[in-house]
PDB file of C-alpha atoms and ligand atoms in Angstrom:
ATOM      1  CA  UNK Y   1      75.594 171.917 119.845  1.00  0.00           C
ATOM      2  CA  UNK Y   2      77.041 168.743 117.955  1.00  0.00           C
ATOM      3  CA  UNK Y   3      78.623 166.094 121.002  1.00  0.00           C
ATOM      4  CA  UNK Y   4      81.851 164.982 120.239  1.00  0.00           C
ATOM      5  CA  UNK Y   5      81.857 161.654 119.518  1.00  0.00           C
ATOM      6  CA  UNK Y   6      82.950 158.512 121.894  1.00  0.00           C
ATOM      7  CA  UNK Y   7      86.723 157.201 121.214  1.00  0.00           C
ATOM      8  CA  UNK Y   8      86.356 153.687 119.665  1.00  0.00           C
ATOM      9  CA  UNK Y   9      87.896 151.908 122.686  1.00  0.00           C
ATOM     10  CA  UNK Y  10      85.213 153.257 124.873  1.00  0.00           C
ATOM     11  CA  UNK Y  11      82.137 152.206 122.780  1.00  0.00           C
ATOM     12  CA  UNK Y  12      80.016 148.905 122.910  1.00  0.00           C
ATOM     13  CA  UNK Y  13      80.972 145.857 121.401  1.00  0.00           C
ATOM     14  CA  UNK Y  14      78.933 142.736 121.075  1.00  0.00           C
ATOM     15  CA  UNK Y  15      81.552 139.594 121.522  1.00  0.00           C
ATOM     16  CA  UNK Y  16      79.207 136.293 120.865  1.00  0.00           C
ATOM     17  CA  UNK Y  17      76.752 136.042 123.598  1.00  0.00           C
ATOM     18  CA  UNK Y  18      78.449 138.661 125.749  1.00  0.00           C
ATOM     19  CA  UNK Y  19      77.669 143.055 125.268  1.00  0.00           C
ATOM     20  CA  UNK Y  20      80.973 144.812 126.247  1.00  0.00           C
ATOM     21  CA  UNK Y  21      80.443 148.167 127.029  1.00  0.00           C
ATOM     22  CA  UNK Y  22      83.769 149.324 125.804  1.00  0.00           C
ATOM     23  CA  UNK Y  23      86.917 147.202 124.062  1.00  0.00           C
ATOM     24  CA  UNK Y  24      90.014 148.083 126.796  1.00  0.00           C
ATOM     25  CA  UNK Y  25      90.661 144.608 127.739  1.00  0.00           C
ATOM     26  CA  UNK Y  26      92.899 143.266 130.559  1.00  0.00           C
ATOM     27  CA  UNK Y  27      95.291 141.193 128.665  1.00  0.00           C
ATOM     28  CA  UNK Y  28      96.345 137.791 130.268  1.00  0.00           C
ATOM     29  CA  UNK Y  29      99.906 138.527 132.441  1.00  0.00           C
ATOM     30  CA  UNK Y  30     101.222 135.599 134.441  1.00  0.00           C
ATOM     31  CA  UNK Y  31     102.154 137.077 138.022  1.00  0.00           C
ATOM     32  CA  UNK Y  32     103.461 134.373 139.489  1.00  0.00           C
ATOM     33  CA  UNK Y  33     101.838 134.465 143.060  1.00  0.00           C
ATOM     34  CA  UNK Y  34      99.937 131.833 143.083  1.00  0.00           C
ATOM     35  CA  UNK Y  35     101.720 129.768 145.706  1.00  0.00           C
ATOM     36  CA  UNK Y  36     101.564 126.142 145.026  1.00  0.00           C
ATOM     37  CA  UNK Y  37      99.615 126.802 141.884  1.00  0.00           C
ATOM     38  CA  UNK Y  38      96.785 127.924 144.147  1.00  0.00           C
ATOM     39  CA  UNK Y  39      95.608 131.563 143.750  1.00  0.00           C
ATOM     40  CA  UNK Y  40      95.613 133.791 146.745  1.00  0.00           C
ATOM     41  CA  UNK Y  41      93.004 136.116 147.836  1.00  0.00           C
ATOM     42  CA  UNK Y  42      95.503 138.769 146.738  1.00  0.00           C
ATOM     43  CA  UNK Y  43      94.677 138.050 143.427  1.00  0.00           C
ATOM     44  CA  UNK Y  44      91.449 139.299 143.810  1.00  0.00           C
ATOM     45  CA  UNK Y  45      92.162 142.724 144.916  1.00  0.00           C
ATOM     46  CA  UNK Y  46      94.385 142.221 141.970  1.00  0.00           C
ATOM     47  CA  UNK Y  47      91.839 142.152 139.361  1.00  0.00           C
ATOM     48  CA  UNK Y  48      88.873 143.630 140.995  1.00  0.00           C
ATOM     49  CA  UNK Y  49      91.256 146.865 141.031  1.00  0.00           C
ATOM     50  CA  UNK Y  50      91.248 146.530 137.496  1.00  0.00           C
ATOM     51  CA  UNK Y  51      87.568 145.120 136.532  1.00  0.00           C
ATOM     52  CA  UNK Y  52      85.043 147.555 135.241  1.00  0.00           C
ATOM     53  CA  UNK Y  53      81.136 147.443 134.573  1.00  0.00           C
ATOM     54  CA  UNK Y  54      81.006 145.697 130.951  1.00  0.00           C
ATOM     55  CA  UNK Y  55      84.543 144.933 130.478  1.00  0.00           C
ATOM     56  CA  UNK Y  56      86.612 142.365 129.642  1.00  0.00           C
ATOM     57  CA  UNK Y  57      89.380 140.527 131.950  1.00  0.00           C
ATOM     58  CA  UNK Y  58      91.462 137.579 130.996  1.00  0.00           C
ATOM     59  CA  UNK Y  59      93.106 135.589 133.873  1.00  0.00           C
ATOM     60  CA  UNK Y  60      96.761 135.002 133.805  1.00  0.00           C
ATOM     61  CA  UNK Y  61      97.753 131.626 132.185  1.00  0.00           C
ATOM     62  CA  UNK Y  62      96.216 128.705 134.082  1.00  0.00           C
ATOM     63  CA  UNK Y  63      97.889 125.321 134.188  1.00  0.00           C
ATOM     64  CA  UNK Y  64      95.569 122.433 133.161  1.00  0.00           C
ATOM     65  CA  UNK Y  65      97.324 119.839 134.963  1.00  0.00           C
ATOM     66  CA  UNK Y  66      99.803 119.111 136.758  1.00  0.00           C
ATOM     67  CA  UNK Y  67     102.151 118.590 134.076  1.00  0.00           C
ATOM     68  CA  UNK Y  68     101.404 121.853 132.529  1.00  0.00           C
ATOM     69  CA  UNK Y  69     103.447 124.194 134.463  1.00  0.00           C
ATOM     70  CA  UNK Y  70     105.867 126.237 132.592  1.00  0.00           C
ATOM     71  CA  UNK Y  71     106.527 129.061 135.593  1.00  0.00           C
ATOM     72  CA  UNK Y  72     106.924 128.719 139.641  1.00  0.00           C
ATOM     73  CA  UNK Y  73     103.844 129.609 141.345  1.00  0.00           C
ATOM     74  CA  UNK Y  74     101.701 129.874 138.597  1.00  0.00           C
ATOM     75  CA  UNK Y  75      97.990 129.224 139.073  1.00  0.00           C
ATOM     76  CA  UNK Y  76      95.867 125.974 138.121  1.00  0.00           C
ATOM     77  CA  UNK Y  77      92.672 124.686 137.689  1.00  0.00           C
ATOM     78  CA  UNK Y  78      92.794 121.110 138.403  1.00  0.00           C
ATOM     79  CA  UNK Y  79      92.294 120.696 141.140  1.00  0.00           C
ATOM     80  CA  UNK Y  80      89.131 121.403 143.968  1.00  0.00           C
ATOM     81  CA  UNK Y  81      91.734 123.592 146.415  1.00  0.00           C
ATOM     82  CA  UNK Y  82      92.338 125.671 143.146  1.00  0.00           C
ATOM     83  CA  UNK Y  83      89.057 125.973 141.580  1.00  0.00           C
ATOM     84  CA  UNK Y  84      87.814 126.570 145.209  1.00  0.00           C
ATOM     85  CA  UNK Y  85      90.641 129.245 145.725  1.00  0.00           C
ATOM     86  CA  UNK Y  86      89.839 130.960 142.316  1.00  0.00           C
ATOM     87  CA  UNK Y  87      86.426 131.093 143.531  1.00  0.00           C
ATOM     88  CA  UNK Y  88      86.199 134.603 145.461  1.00  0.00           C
ATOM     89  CA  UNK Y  89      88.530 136.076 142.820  1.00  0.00           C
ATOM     90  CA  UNK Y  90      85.685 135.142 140.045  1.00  0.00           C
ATOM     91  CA  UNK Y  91      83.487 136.936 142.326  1.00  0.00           C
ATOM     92  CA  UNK Y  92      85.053 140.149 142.814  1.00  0.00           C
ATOM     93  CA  UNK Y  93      85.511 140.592 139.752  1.00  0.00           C
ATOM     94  CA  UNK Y  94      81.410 139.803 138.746  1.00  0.00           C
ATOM     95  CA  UNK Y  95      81.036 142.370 141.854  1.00  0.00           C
ATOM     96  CA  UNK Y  96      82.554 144.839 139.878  1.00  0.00           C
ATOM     97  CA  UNK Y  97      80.183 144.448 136.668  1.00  0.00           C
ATOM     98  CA  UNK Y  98      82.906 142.738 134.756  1.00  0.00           C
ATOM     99  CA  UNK Y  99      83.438 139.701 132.560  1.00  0.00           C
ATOM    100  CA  UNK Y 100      86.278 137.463 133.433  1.00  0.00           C
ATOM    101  CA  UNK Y 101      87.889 134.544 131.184  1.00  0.00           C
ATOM    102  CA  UNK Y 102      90.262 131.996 132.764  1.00  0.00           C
ATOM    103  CA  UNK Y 103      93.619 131.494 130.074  1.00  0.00           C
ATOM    104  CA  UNK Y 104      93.933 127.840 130.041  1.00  0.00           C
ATOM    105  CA  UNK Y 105      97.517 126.760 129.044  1.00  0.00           C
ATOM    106  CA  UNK Y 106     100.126 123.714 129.203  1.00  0.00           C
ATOM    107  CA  UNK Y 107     103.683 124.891 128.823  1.00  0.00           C
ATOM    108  CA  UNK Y 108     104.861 121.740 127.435  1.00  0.00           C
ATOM    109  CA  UNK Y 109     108.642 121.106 126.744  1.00  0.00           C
ATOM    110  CA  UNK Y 110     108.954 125.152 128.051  1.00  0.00           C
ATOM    111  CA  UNK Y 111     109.174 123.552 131.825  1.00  0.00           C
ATOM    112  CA  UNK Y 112     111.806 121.761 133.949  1.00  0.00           C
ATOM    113  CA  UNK Y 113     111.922 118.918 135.974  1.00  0.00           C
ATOM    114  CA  UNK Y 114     111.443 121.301 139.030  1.00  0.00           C
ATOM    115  CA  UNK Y 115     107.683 122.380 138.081  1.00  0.00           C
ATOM    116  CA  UNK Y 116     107.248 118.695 137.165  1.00  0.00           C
ATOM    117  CA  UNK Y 117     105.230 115.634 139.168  1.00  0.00           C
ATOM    118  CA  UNK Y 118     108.479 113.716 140.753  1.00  0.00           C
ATOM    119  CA  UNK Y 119     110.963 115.793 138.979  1.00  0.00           C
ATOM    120  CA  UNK Y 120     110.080 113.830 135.514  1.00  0.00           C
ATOM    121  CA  UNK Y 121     110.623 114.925 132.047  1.00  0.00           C
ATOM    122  CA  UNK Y 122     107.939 118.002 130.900  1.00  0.00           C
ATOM    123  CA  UNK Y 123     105.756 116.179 128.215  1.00  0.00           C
ATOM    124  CA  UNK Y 124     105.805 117.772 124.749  1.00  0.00           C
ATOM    125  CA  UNK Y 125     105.870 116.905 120.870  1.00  0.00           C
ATOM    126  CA  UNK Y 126     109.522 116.088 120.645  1.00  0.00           C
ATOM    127  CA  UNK Y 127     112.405 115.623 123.114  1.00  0.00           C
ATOM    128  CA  UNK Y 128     114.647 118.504 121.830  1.00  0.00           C
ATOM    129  CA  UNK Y 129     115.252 120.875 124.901  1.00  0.00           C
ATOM    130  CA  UNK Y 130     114.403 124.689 124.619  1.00  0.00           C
ATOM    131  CA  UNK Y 131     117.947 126.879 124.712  1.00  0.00           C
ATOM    132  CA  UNK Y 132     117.899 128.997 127.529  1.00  0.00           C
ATOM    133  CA  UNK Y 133     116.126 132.123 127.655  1.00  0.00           C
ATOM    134  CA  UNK Y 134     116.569 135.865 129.326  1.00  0.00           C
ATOM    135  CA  UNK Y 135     113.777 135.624 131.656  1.00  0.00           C
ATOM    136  CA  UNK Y 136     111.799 139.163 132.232  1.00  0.00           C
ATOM    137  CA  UNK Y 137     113.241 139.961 135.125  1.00  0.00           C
ATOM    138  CA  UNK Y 138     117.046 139.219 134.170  1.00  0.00           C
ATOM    139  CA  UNK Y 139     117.736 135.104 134.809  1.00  0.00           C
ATOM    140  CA  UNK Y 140     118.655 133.053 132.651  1.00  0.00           C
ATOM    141  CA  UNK Y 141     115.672 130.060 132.441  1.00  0.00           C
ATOM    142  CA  UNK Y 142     116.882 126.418 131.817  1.00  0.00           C
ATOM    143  CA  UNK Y 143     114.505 124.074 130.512  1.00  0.00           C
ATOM    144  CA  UNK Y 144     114.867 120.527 131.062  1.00  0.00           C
ATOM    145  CA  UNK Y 145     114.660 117.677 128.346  1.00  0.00           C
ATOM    146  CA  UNK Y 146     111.442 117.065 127.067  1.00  0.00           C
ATOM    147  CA  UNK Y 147     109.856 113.741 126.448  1.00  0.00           C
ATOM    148  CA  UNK Y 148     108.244 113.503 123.120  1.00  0.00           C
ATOM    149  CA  UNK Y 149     104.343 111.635 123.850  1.00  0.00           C
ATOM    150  CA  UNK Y 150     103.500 108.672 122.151  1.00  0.00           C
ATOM    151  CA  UNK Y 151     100.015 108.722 119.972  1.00  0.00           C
ATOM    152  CA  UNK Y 152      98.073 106.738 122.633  1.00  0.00           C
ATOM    153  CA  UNK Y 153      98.901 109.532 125.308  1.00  0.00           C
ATOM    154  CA  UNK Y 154      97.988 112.882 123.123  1.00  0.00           C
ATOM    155  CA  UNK Y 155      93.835 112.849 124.060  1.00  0.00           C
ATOM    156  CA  UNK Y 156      95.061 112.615 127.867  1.00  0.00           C
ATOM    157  CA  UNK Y 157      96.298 116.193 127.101  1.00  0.00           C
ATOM    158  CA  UNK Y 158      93.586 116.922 125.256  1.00  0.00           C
ATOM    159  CA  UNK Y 159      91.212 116.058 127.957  1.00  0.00           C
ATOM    160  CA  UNK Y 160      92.627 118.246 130.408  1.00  0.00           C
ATOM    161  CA  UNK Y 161      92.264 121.023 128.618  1.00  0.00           C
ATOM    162  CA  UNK Y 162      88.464 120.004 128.540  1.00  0.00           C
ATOM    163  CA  UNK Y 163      88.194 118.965 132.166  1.00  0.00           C
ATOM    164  CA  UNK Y 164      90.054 122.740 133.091  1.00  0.00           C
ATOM    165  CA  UNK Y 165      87.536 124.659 130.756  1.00  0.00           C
ATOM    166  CA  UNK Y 166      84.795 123.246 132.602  1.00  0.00           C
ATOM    167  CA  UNK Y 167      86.141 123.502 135.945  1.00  0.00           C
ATOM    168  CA  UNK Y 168      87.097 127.067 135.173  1.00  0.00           C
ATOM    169  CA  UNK Y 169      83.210 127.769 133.989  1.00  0.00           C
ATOM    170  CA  UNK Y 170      81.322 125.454 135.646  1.00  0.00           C
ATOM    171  CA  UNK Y 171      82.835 125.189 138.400  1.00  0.00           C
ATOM    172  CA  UNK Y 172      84.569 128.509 139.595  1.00  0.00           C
ATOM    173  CA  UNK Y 173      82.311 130.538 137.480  1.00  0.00           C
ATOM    174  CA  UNK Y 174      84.566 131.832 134.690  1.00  0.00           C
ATOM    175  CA  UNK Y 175      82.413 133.861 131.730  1.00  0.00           C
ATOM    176  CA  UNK Y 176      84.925 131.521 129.025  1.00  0.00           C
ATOM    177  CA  UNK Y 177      88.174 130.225 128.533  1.00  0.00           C
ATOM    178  CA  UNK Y 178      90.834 130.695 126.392  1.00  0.00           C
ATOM    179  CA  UNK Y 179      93.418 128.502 125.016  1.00  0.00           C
ATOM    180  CA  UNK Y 180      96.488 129.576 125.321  1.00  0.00           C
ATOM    181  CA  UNK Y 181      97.944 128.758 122.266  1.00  0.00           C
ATOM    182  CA  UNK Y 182     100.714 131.111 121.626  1.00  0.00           C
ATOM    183  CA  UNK Y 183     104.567 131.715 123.366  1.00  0.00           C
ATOM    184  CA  UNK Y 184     105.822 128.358 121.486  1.00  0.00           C
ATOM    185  CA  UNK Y 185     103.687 126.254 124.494  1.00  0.00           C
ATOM    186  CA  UNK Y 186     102.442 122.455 124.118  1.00  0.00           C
ATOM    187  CA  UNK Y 187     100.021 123.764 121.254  1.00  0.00           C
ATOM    188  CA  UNK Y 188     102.048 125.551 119.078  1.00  0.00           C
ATOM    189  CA  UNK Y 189     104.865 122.555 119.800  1.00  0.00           C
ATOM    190  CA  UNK Y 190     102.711 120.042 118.371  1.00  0.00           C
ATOM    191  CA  UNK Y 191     101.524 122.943 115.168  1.00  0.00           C
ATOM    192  CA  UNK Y 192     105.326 123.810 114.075  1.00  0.00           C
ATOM    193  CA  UNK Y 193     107.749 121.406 112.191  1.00  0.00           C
ATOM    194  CA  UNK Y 194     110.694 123.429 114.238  1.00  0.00           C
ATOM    195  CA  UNK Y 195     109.214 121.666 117.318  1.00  0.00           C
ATOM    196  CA  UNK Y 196     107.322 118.873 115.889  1.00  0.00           C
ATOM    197  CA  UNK Y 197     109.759 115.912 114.862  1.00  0.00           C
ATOM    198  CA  UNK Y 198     107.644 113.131 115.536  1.00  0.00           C
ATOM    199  CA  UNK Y 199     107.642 110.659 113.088  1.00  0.00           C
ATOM    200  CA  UNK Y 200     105.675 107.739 111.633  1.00  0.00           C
ATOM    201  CA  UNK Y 201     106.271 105.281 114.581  1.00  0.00           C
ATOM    202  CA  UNK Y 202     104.721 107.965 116.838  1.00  0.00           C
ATOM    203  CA  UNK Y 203     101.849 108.742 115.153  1.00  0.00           C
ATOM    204  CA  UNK Y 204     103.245 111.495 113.006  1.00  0.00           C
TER     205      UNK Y 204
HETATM  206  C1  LIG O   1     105.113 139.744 132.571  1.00  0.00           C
HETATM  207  C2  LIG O   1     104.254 139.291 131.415  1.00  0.00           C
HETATM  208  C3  LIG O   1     103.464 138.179 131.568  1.00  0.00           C
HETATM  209  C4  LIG O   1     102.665 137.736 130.510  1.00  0.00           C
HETATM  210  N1  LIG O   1     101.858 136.652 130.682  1.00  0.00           N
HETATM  211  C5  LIG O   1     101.079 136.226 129.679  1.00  0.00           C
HETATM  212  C6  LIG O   1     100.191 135.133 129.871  1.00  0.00           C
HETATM  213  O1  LIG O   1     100.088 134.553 130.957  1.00  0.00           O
HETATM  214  N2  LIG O   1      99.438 134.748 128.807  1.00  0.00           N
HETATM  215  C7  LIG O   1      99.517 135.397 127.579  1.00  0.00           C
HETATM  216  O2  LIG O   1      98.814 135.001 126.639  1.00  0.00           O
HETATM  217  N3  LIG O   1     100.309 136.441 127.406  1.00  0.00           N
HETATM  218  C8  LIG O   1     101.096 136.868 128.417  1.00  0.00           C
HETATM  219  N4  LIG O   1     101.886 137.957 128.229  1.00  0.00           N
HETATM  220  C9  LIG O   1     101.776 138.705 126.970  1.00  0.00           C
HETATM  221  C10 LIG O   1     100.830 139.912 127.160  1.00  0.00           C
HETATM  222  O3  LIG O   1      99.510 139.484 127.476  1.00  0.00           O
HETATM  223  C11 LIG O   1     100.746 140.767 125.885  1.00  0.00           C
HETATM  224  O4  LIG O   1     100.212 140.023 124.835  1.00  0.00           O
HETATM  225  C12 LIG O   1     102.087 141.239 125.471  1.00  0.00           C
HETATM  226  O5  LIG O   1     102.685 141.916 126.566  1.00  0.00           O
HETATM  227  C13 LIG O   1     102.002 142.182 124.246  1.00  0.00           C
HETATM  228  O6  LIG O   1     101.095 143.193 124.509  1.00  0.00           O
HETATM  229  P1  LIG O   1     101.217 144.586 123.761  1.00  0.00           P
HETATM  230  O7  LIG O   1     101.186 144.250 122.296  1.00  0.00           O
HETATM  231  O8  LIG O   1     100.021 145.362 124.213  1.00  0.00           O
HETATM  232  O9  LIG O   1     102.518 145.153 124.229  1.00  0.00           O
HETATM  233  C14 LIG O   1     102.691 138.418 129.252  1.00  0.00           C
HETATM  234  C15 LIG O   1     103.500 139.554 129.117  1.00  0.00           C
HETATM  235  C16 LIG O   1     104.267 139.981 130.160  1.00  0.00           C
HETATM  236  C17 LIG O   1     105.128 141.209 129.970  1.00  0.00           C
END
């Protein structure tokens, strides 16, 4: 009697160093209840519930400083409380057989002075503001006034993203990282002439 054969989703798939044993992956979904920026333990019933042997999770987006933050409550890894807090979440989630990337992200001018250090400007390419948006859940979200970074302060940013990725792997214990480079955040600010008006005396 011929078997019928495996869907595609649920077969292997080798990704780099890692063997999947099927391709359903948890996409990254900010949640939002990481008070402070500091993950709760919650968040590891969270995505143990949702870990399997040989799959794939990616974390929610994860501030990389503490000028990243683009949403209240939002998690980090930048500090020890939050790479000690993501700790036991890691590990459920290894209990469970699964892999488990951190999403490391800076929200850039998408911020307000509320989520910033001492209420100051968020940091991106260009000081045009963001229009408000519809948020998911019905508000509308004002961003505050960015402040466009000079040259000299760009590898700052680009050293927290390094200092997070190896906090989040060497660290916590993360399988990877990934940049979070969509959603029009710092990256994709700095990419796109709609967001990038620097000019000559900044470095271009
Ligand atoms: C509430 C919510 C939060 C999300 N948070 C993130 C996030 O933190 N990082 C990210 O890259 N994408 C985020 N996304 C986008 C999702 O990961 C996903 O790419 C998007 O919902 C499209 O998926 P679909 O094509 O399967 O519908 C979020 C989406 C929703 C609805």
């Amino acid at each position: 009697m011929e078997s019928t054969p495996a869907p595609p989703l649920l077969t292997p798939h080798k990704m780099g160093q890692f063997d999947l044993s099927h391709r359903v992956v948890l996409a990254p979904l900010t949640r939002q209840r990481s008070y402070g920026n500091v993950p709760q333990p919650h968040a590891g019933v969270y995505y143990a519930q949702r870990a399997t042997k040989g799959g794939l999770l990616i974390a929610e987006a994860t501030g990389v400083s503490d000028t990243a933050q683009g949403y209240k409550d939002a998690p980090g890894v930048w500090t020890k409380e939050q790479i000690d807090a993501w700790k036991p979440v890691v590990d459920a989630v290894h209990a469970k057989g699964a892999l488990f990337f951190c999403q490391i992200w800076h929200a850039g001018r998408v911020s307000n002075y509320k989520l910033q250090p001492n209420g100051q400007a968020p940091i991106s390419s260009t000081d045009k503001q963001v229009s408000p948006q519809m948020s998911a859940d019905g508000r509308l979200e004002e961003f505050s006034p960015p402040r466009r970074l000079a040259k000299d302060e760009i590898p700052n940013v680009v050293d927290d993203f390094r200092e997070a990725a190896r906090n989040a792997i060497a660290a916590v214990g993360f399988d990877g990282v990934e940049i979070h480079g969509a959603y029009s955040y710092i990256i994709e600010q700095f990419l796109k002439d709609s967001a990038n008006d620097r000019t000559d005396e900044y470095g271009g």
